mmCIF file of C-alpha atoms and ligand atoms in Angstrom:
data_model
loop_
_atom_site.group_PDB
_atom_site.id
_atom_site.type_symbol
_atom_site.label_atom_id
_atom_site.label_comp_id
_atom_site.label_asym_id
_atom_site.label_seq_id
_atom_site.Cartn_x
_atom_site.Cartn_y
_atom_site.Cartn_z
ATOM 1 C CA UNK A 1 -25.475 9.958 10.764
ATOM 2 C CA UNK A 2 -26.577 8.308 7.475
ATOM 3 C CA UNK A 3 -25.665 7.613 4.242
ATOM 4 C CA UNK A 4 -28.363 9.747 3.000
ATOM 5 C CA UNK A 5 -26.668 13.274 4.338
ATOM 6 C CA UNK A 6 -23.477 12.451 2.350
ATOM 7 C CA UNK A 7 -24.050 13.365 -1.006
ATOM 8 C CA UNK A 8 -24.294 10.055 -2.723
ATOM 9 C CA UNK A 9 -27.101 9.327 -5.037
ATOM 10 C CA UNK A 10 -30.142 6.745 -4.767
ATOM 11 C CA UNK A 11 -28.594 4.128 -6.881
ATOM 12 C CA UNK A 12 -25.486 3.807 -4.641
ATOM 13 C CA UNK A 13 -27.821 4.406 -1.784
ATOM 14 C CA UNK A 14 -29.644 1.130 -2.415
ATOM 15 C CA UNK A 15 -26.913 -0.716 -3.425
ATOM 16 C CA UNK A 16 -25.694 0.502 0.552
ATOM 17 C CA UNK A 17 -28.549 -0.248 2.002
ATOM 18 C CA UNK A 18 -28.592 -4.099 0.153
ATOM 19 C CA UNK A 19 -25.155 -4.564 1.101
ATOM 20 C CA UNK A 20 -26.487 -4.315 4.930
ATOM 21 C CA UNK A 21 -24.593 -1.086 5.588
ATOM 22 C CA UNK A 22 -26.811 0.972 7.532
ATOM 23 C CA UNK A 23 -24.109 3.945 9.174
ATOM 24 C CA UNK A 24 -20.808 5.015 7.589
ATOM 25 C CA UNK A 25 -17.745 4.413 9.482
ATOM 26 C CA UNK A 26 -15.832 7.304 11.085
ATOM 27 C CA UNK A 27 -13.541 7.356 7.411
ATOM 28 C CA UNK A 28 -16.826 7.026 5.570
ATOM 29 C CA UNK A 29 -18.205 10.353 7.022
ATOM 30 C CA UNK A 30 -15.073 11.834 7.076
ATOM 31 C CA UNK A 31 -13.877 11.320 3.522
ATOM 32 C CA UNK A 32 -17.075 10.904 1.066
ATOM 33 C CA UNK A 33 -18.251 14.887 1.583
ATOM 34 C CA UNK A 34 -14.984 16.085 0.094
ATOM 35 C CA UNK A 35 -14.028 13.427 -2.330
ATOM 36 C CA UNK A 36 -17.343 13.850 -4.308
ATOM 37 C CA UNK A 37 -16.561 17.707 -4.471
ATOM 38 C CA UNK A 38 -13.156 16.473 -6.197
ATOM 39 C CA UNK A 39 -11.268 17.724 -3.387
ATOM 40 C CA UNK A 40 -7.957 15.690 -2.626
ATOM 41 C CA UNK A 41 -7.320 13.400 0.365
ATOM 42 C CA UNK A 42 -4.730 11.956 2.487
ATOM 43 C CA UNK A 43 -6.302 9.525 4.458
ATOM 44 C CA UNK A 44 -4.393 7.925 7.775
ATOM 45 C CA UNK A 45 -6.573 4.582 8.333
ATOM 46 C CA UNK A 46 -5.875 0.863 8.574
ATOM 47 C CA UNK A 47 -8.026 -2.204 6.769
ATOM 48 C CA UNK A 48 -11.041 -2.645 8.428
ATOM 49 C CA UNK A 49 -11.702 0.866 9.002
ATOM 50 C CA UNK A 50 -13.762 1.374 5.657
ATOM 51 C CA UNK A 51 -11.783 2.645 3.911
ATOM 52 C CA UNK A 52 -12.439 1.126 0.441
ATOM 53 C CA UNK A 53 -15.815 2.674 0.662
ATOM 54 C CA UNK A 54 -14.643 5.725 1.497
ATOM 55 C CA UNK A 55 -13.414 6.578 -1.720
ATOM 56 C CA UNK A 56 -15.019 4.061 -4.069
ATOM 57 C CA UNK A 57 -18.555 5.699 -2.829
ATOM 58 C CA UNK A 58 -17.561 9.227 -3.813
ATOM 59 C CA UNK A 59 -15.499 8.407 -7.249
ATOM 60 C CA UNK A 60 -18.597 6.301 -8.238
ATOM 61 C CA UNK A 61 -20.547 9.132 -7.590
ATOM 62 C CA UNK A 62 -18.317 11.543 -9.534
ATOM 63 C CA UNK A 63 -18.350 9.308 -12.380
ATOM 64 C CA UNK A 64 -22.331 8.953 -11.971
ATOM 65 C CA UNK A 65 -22.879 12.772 -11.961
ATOM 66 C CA UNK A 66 -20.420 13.374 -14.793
ATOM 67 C CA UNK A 67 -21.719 10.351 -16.854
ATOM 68 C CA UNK A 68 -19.166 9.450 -20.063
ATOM 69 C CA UNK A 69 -19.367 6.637 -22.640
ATOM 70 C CA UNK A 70 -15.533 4.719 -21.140
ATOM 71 C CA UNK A 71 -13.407 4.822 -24.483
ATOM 72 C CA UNK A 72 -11.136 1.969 -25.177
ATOM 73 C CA UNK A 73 -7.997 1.755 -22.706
ATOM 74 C CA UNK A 74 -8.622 4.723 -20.725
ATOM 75 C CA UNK A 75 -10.080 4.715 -17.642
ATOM 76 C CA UNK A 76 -11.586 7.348 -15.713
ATOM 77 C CA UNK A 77 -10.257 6.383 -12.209
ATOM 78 C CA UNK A 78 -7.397 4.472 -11.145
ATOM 79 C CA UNK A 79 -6.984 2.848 -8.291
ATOM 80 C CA UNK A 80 -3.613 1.436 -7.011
ATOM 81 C CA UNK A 81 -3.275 -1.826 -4.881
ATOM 82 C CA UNK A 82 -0.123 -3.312 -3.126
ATOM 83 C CA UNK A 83 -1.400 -6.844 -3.693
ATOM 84 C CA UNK A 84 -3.442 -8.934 -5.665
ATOM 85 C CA UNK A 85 -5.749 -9.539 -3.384
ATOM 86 C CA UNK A 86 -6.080 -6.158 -1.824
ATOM 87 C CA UNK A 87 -6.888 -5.664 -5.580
ATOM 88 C CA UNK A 88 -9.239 -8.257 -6.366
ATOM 89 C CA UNK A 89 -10.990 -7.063 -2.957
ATOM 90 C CA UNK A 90 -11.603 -3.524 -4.026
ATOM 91 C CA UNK A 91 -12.808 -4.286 -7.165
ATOM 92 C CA UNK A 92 -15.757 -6.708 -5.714
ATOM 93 C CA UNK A 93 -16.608 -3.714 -3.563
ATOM 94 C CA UNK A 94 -16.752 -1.654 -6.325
ATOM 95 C CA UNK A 95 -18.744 -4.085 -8.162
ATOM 96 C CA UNK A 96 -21.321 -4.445 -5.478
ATOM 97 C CA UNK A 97 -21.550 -0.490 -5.035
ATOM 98 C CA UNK A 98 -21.961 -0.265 -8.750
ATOM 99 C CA UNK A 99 -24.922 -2.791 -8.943
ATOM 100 C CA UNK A 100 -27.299 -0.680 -9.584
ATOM 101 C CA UNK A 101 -25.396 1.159 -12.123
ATOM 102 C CA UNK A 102 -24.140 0.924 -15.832
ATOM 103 C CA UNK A 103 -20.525 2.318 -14.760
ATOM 104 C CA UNK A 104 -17.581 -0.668 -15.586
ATOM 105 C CA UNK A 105 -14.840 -1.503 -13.936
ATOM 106 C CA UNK A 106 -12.027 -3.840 -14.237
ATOM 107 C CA UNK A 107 -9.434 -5.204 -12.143
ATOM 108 C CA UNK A 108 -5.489 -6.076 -13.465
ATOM 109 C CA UNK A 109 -3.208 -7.622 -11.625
ATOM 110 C CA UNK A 110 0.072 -10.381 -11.946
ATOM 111 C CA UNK A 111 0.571 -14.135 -11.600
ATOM 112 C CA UNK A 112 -2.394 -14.592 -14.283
ATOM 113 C CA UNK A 113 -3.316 -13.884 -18.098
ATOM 114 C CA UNK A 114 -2.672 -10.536 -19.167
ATOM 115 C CA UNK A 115 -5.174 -11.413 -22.319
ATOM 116 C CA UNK A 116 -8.246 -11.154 -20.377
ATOM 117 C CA UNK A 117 -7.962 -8.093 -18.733
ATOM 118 C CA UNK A 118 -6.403 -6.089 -22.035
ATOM 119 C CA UNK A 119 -9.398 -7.015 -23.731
ATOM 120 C CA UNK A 120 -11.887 -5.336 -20.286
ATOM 121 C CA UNK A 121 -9.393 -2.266 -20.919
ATOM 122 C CA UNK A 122 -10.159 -2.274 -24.574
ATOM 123 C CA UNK A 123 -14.278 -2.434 -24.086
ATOM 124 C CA UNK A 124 -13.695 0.456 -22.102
ATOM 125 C CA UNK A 125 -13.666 0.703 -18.390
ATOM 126 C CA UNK A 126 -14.889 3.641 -15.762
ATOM 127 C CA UNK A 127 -13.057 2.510 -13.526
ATOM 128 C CA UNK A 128 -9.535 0.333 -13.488
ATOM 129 C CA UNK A 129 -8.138 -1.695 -10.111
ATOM 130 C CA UNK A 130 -4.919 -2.388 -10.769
ATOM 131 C CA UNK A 131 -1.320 -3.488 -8.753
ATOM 132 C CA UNK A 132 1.410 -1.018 -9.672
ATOM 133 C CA UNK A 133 3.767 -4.014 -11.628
ATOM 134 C CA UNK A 134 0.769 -5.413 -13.854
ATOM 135 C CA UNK A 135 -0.306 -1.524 -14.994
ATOM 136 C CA UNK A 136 3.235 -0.775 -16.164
ATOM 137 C CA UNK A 137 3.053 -4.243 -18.300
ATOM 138 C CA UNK A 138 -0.220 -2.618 -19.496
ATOM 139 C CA UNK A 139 1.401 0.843 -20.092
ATOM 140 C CA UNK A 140 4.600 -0.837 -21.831
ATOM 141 C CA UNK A 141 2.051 -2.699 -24.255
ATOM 142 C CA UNK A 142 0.217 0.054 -24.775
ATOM 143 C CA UNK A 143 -3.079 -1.498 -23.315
ATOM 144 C CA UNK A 144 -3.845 1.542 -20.898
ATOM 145 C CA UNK A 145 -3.854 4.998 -21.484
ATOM 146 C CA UNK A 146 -3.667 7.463 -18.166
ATOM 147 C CA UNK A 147 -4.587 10.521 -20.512
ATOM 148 C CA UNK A 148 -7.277 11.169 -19.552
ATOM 149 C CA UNK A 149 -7.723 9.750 -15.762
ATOM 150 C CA UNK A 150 -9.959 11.943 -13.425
ATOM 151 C CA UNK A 151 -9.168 10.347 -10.202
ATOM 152 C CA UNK A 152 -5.712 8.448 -8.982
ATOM 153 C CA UNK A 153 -6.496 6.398 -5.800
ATOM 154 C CA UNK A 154 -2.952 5.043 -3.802
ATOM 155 C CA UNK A 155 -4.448 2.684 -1.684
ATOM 156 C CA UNK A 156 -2.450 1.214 1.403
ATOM 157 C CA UNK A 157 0.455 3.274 0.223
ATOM 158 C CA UNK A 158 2.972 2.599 3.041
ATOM 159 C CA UNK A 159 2.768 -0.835 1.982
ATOM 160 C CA UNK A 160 3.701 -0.342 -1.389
ATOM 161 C CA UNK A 161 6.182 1.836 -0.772
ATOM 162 C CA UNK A 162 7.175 -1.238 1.415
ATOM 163 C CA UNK A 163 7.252 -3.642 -1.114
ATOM 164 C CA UNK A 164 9.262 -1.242 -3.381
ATOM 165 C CA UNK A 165 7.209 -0.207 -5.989
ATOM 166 C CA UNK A 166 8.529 3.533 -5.540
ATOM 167 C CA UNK A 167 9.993 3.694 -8.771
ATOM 168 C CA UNK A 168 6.594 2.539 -10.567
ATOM 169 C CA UNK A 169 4.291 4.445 -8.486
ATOM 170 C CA UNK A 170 6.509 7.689 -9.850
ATOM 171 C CA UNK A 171 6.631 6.249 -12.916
ATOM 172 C CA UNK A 172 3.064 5.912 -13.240
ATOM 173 C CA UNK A 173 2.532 9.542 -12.113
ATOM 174 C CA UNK A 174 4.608 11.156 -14.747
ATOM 175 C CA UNK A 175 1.795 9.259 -17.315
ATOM 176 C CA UNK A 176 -0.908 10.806 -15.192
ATOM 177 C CA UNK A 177 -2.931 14.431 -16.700
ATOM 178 C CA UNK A 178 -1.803 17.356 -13.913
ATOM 179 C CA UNK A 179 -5.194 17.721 -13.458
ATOM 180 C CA UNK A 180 -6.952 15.567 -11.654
ATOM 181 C CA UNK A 181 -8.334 14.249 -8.082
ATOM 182 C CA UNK A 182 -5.924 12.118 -6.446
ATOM 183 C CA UNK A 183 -6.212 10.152 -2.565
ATOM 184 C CA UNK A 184 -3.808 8.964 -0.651
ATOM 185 C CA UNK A 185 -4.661 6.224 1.789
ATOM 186 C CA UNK A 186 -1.728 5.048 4.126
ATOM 187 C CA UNK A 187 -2.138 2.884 7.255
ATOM 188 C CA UNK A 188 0.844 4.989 8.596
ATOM 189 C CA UNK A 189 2.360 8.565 8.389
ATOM 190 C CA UNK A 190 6.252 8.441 7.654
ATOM 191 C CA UNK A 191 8.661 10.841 5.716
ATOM 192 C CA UNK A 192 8.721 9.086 2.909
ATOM 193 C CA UNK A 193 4.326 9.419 2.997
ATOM 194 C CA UNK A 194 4.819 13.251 3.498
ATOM 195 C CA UNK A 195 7.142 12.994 0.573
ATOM 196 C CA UNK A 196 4.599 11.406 -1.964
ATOM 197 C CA UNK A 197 1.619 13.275 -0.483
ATOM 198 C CA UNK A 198 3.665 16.854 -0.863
ATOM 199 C CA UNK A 199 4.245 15.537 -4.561
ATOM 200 C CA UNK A 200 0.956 14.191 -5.742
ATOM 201 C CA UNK A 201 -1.519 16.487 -3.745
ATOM 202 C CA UNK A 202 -3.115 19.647 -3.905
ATOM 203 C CA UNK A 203 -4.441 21.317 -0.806
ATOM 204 C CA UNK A 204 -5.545 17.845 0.200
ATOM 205 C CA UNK A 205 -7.789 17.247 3.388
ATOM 206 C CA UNK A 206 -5.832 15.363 5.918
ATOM 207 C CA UNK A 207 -7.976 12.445 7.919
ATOM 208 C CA UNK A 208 -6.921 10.644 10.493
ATOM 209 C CA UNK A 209 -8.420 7.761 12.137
ATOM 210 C CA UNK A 210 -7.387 6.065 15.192
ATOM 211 C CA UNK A 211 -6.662 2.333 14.727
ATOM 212 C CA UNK A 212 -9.104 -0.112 16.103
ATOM 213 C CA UNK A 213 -9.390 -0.251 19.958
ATOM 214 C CA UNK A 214 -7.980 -3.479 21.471
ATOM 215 C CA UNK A 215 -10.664 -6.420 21.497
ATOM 216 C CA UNK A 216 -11.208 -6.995 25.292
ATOM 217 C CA UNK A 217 -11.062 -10.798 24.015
ATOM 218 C CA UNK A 218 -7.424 -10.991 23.425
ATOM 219 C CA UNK A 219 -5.133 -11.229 26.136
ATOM 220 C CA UNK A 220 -1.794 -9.468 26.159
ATOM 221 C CA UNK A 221 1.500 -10.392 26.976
ATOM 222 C CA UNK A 222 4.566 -8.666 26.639
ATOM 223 C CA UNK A 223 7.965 -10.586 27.493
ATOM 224 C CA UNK A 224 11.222 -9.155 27.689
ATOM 225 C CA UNK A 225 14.038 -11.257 25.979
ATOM 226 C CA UNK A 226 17.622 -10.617 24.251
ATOM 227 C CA UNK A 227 17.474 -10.294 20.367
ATOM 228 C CA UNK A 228 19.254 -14.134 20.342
ATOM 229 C CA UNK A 229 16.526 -15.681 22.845
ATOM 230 C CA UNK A 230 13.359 -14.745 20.779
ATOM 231 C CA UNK A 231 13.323 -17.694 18.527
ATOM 232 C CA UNK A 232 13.671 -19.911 21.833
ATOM 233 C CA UNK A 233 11.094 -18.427 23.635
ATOM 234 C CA UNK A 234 8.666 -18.998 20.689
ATOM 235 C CA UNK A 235 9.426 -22.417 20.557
ATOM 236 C CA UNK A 236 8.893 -22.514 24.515
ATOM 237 C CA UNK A 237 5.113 -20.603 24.201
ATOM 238 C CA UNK A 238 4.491 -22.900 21.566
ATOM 239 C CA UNK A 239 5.133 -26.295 22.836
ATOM 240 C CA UNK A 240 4.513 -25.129 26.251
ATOM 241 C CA UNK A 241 1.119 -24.188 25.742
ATOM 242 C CA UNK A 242 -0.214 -26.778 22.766
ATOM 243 C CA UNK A 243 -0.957 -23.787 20.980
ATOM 244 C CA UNK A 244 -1.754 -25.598 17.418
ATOM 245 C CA UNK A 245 -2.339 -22.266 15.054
ATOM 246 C CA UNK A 246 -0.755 -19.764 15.820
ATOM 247 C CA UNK A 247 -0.155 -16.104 13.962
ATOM 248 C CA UNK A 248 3.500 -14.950 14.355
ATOM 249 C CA UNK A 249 4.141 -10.705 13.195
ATOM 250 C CA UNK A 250 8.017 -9.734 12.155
ATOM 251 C CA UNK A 251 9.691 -6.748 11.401
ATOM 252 C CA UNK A 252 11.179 -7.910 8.071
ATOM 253 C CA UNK A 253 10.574 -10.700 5.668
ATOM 254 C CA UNK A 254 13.391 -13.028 5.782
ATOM 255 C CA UNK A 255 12.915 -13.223 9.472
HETATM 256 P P1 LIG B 301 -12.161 -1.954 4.576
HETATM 257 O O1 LIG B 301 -11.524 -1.218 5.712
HETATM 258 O O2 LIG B 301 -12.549 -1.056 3.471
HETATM 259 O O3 LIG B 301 -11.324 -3.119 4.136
HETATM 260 O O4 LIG B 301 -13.573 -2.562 5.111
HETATM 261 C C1 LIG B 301 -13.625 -3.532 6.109
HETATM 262 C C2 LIG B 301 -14.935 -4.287 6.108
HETATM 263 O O5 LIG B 301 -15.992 -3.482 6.641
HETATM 264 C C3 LIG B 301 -15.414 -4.746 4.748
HETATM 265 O O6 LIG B 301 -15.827 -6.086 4.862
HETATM 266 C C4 LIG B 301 -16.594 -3.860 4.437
HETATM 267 O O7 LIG B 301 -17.552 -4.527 3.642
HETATM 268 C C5 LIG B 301 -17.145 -3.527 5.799
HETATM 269 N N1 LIG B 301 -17.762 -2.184 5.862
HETATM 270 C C6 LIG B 301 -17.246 -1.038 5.375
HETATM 271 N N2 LIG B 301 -18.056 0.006 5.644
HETATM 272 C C7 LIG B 301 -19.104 -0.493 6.330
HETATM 273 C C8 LIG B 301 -20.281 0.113 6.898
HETATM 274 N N3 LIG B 301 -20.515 1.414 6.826
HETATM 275 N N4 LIG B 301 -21.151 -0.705 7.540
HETATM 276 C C9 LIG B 301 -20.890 -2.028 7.617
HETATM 277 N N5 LIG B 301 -19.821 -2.649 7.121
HETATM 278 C C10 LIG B 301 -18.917 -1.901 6.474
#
């Protein structure tokens, strides 16, 4: 399969092709046919699946086919981050998929000047990047106006959710039209992901990708060790073994 049976048009096409993306991932071909008909999604895939291209492809399309002048503060699509660099990251790939087009996007996010990016929202944006805290600064000052959104992206929900922005993510949905497309993008499928997806989506189409296989590179260990032994052990691989950088997963934060 190709790009070219998907539905996308030649300026996103060659944008693709200069990007060095010859086939579309299992997500890619999944997704793009239904999100450029406006049909909803729930999409269960992980980063590195391509999943950002998934739906930026189709919305840019959408917004292509359906072209508007942006008015001031009110963007077209919305896309929702966890973090500012997920953020950042989605709205270079949107940039580079929009090369060849006039269609603007912006990306708002904390921890720097609000200033800059009121004034891309008040140019006028098609498209607006955003983490959930920053947007309701923006909403509160009156810098963004959901009226009229077309398309609500939740990317890497379960994180969000996660990191406890719940309460904004429904607060942000009350300021969103009825009407319009919305995705869902979670790395995982929990009650709480049914819960959202039940109350933001309308007949969606579910898609499911399996996580990356194993690389045969890694080797795998598993030890077996009481709850108060774990932190010993660690220190024990890690001496034991010189190992000088090393990447250590945990359930929870403070641990
Ligand atoms: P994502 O899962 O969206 O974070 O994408 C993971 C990485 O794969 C990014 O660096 C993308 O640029 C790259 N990528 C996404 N789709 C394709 C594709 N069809 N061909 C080659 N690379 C891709």
């Amino acid at each position: 399969m190709t790009f070219h049976t998907l539905g996308l048009s030649a300026p996103l096409l060659d944008a693709i092709d200069a990007m060095g993306y010859t086939m579309p991932t299992p997500i890619q071909a999944k997704a793009i046919p239904f999100i450029v008909k406006g049909t909803d999604v729930l999409g269960i895939a992980q980063t590195g699946t391509g999943k950002t291209a998934a739906f930026a492809l189709p919305i840019l399309e959408e917004l292509l086919q359906f072209p508007k002048r942006p008015l001031p503060n009110a963007p077209r699509a919305l896309i929702l981050a966890p973090t500012r660099e997920l953020a950042q990251q989605i709205f270079e790939a949107i940039e580079g998929f929009a090369q060849n087009t006039s269609i603007q996007s912006a990306v708002a996010y904390g921890g720097v000047s609000i200033v800059t990016q009121t004034k891309a929202l008040e140019a006028g944006v098609d498209i607006l990047v955003a983490t959930p805290g920053r947007l309701m600064d923006h909403m509160r000052q009156k810098t963004v106006d959901l009226s009229r959104l077309e398309c609500l992206v939740l990317d890497e929900a379960d994180r969000m959710l996660d990191m406890g922005f719940v309460k904004d993510i429904r607060a942000i949905l009350r300021y969103c039209p009825a009407e319009k497309q919305s995705i869902l993008l979670s790395a995982t499928m929990s009650a709480e992901i049914r819960g959202l997806a039940r109350s933001m989506l309308h007949s969606p189409k579910v898609i499911e990708i399996a996580p990356n296989k194993d690389v045969a590179l890694i080797e795998q260990t598993i030890y077996r060790v009481a709850q108060s032994r774990k932190r010993d052990l660690l220190r024990d691989l890690i001496v034991d073994n010189g190992w000088e950088q090393t990447l250590v997963f945990t359930r929870m934060k403070h641990a």
